[in-house]
Tab-separated table of C-alpha atoms in Angstrom:
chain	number	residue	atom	x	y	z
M	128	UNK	CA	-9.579	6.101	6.285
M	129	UNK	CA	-6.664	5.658	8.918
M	130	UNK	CA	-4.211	7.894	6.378
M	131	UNK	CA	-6.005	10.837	6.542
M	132	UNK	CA	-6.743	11.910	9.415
M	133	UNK	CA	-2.834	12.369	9.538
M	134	UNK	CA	-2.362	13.933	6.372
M	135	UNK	CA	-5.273	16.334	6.682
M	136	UNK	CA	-5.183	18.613	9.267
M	137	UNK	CA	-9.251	18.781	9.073
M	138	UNK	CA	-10.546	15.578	7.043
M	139	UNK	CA	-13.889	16.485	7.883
M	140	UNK	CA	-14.302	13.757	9.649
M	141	UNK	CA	-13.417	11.181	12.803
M	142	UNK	CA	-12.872	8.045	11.721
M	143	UNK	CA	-13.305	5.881	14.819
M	144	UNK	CA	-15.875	7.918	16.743
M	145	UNK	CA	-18.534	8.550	13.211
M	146	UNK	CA	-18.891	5.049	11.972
M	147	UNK	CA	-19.698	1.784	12.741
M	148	UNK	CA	-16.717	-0.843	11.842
M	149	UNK	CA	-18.589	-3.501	10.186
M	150	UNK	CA	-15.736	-5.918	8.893
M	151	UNK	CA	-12.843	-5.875	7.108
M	152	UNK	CA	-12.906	-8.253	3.259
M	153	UNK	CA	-8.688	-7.987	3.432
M	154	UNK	CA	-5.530	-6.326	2.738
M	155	UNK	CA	-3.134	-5.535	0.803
M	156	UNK	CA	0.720	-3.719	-0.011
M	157	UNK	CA	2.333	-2.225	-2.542
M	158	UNK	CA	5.022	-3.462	-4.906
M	159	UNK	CA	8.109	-1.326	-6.361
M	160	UNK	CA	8.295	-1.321	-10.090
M	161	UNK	CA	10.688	-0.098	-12.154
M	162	UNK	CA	11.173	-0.402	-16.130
M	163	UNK	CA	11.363	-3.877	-17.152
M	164	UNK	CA	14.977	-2.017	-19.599
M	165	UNK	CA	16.373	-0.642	-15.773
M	166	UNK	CA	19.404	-2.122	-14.754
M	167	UNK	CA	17.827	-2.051	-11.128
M	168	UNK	CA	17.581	-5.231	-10.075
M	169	UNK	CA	16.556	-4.960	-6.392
M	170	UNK	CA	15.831	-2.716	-3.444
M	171	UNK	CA	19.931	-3.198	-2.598
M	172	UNK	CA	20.379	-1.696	-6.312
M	173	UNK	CA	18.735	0.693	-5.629
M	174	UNK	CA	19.646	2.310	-2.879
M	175	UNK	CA	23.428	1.945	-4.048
M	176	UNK	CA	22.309	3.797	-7.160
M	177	UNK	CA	20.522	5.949	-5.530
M	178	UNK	CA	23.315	6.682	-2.903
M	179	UNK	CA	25.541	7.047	-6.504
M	180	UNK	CA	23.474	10.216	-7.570
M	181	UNK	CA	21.936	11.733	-4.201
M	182	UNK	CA	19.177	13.850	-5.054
M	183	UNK	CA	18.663	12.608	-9.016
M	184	UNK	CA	16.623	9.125	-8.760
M	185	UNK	CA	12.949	10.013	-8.421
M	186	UNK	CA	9.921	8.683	-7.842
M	187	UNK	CA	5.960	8.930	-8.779
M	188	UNK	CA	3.214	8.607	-6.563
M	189	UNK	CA	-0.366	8.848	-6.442
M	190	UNK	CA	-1.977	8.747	-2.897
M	191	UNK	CA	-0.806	7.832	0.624
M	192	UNK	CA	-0.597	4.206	-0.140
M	193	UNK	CA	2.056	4.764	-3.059
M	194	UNK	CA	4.165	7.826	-1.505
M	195	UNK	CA	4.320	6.461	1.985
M	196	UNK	CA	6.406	3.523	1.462
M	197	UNK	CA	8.904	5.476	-0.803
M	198	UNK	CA	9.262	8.032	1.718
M	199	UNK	CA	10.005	5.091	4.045
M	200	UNK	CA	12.461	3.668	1.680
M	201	UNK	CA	14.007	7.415	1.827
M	202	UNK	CA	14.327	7.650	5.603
M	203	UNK	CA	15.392	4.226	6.220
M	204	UNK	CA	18.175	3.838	3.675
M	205	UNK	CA	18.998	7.872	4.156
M	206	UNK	CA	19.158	8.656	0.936
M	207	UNK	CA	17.785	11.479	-1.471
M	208	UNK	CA	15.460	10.869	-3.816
M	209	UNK	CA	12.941	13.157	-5.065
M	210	UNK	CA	9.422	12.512	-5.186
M	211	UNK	CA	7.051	13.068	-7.706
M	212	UNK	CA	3.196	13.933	-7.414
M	213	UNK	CA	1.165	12.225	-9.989
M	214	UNK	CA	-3.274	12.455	-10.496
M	215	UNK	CA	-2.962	9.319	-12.733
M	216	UNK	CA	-1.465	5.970	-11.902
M	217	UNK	CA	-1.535	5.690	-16.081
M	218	UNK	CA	0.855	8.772	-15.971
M	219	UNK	CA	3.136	7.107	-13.754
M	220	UNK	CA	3.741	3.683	-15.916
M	221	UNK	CA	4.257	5.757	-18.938
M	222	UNK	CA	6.860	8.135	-16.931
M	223	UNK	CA	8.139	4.753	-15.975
M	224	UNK	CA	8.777	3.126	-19.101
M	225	UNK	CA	10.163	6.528	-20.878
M	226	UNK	CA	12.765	6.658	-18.041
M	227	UNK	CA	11.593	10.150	-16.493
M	228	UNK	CA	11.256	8.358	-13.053
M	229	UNK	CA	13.361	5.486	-11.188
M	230	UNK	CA	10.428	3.697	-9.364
M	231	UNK	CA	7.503	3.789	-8.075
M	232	UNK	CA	5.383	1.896	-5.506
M	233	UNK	CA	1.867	0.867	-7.047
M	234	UNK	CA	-1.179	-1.612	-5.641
M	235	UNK	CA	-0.966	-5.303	-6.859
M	236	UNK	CA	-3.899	-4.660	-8.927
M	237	UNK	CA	-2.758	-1.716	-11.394
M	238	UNK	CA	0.952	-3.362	-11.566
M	239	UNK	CA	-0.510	-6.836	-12.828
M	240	UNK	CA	-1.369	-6.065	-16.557
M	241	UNK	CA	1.853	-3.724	-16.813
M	242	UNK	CA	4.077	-6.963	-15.289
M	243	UNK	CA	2.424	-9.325	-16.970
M	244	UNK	CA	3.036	-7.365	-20.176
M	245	UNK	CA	6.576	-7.410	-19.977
M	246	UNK	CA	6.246	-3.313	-19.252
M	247	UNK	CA	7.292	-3.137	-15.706
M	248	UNK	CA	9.428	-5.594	-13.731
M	249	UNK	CA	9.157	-5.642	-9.849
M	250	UNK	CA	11.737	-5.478	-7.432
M	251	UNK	CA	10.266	-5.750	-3.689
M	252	UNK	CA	6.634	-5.643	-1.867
M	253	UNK	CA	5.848	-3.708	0.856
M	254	UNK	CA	4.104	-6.279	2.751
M	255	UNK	CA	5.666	-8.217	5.752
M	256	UNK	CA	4.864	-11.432	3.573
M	257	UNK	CA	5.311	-12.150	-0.690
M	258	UNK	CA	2.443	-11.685	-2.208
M	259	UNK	CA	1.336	-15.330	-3.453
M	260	UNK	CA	1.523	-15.160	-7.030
M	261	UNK	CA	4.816	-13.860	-7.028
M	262	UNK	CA	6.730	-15.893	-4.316
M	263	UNK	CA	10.193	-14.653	-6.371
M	264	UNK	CA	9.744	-11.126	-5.836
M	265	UNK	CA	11.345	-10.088	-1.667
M	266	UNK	CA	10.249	-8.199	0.566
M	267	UNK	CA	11.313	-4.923	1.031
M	268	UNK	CA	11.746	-5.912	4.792
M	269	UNK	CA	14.402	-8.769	4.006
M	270	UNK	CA	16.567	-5.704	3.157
M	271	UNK	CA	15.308	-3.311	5.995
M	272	UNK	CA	13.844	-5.412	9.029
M	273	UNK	CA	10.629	-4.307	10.197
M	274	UNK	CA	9.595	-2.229	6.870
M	275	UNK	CA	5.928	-3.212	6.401
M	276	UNK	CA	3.191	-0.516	4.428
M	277	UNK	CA	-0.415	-2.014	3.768
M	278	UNK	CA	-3.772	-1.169	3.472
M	279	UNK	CA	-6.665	-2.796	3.795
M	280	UNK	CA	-10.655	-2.919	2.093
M	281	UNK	CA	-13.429	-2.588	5.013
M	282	UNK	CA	-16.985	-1.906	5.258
M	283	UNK	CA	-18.103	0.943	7.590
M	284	UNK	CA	-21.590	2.287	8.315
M	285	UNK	CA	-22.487	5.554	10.336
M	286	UNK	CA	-22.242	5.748	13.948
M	287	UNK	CA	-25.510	5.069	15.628
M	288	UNK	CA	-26.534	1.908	13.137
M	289	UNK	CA	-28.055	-0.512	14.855
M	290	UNK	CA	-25.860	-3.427	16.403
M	291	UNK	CA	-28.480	-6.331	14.793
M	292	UNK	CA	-27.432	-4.327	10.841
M	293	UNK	CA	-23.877	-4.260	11.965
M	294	UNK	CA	-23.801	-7.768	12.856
M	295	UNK	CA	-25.945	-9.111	9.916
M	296	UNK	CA	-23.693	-7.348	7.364
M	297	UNK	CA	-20.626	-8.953	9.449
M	298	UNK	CA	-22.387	-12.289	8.297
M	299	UNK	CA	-22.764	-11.332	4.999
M	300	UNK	CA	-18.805	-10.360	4.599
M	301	UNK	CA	-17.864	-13.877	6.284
M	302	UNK	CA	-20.053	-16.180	3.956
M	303	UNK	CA	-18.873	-13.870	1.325
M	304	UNK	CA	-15.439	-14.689	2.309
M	305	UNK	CA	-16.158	-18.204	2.361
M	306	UNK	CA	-17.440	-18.615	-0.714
M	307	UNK	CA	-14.335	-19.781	-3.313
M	308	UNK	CA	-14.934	-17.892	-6.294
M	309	UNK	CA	-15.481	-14.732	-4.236
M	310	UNK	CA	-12.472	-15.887	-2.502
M	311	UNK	CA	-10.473	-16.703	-5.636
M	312	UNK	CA	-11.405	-12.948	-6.935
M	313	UNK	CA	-10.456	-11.028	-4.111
M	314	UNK	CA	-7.008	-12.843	-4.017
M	315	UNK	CA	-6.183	-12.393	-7.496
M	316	UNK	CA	-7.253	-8.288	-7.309
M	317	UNK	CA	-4.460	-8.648	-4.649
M	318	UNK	CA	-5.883	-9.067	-1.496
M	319	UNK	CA	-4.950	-10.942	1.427
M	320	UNK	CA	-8.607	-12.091	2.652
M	321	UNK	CA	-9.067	-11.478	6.651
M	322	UNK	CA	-12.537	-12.066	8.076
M	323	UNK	CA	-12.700	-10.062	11.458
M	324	UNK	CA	-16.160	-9.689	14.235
M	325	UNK	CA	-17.160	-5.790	14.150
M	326	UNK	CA	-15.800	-5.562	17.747
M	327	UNK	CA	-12.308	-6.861	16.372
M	328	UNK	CA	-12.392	-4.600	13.453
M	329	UNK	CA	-13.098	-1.943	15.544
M	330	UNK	CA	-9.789	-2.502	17.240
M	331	UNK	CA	-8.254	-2.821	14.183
M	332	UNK	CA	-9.234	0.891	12.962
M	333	UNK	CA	-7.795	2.203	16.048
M	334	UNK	CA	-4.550	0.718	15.319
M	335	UNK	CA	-4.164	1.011	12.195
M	336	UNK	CA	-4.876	5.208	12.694
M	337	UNK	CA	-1.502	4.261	15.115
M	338	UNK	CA	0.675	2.846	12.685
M	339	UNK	CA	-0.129	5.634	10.030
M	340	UNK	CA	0.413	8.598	12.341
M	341	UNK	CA	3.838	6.631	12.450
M	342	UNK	CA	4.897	5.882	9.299
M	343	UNK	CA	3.274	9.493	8.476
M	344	UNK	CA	5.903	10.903	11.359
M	345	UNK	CA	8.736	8.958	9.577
M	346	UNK	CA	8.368	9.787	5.847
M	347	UNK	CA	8.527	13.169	7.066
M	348	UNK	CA	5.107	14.318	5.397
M	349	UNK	CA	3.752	17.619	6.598
């Protein structure tokens, strides 16, 4: 929603002035993998690898949330990499674990059951914060100050809905939100819960739009 209307140059759509912000359930980042066999050990690693073979470490990526903070990593460290366009976040892991890519930047979610397997091993998140279940694993900011790529899980209705329908379903999300198994679910799916007010959420759209035009500007997508 706040990618694409800078990677598009007609989405179809406008995303603050056709909907309704309703409220936002949470958000969440990405985490760099590579192959549990890779000798890379850390972001630092590498870049210094990287830096070792300009313009032969690549990696996979499957929409804006994956590719952006790559392309980041790429402009910040100035280095070459080469990036590789992927339909299936299966495709990836597999490239991943055969050695035909370097790394790759996937959601919380998808990297669990390849981590947890012993498949993947990760080296940084993307989120100004660990993630909670893996307090070990730095930020990609404690290498490059500032560096933070997230996204986030909202509900949205069409512009015109009544105010009483936007502010009921703001209720709902809250006592959803509040509720600890529904809680305990959305944390372990990866998500960092945030209960906002429609009007606050609202505000939140509009920014976030900002910040992706920006981080659109500086991974150099076109």
């Amino acid at each position: 929603h706040a990618a694409n209307q800078h990677l598009f140059k007609n989405p179809g759509y406008d995303p603050v002035k056709d909907f309704e912000q309703v409220g936002l359930f949470g958000t969440f980042a990405s985490v760099a993998v590579v192959a549990n066999e890779s000798p890379i050990k850390s972001i630092r690693d590498l870049v210094d690898r990287a830096r070792g073979q300009p313009g032969r470490l690549a990696f996979g990526y499957y929409s804006s949330s994956s590719q952006i903070p790559a392309e980041m990593l790429r402009t910040r460290a100035e280095i070459d990499l080469i990036g590789a366009s992927y339909k299936s976040i299966t495709q990836i892991i597999t490239d991943l674990i055969g050695g035909q890519i370097t790394f790759a930047f996937i959601d919380y979610l998808t990297a669990m059951s390849s981590l947890e397997g012993g498949r993947l091993r990760p080296i940084a998140v993307s989120d100004a914060q660990p993630f909670s279940a893996w307090p070990q694993v730095p930020t990609v900011a404690s290498t490059y100050p500032g560096f933070e790529v997230a996204g986030w899980l909202g509900l949205s209705a069409p512009a015109g809905t009544p105010a009483a329908i936007v502010t009921r379903m703001n209720a709902i999300i809250a006592q959803a939100q509040q509720n600890a198994a529904a809680r305990t679910r959305l944390e372990r799916l990866g998500f960092v819960v945030r209960s906002m007010s429609p009007e606050a959420f609202s505000a939140f759209v509009v920014a976030d739009g900002k910040r992706w035009a920006e981080w659109v500007r500086l991974a150099k997508i076109a």
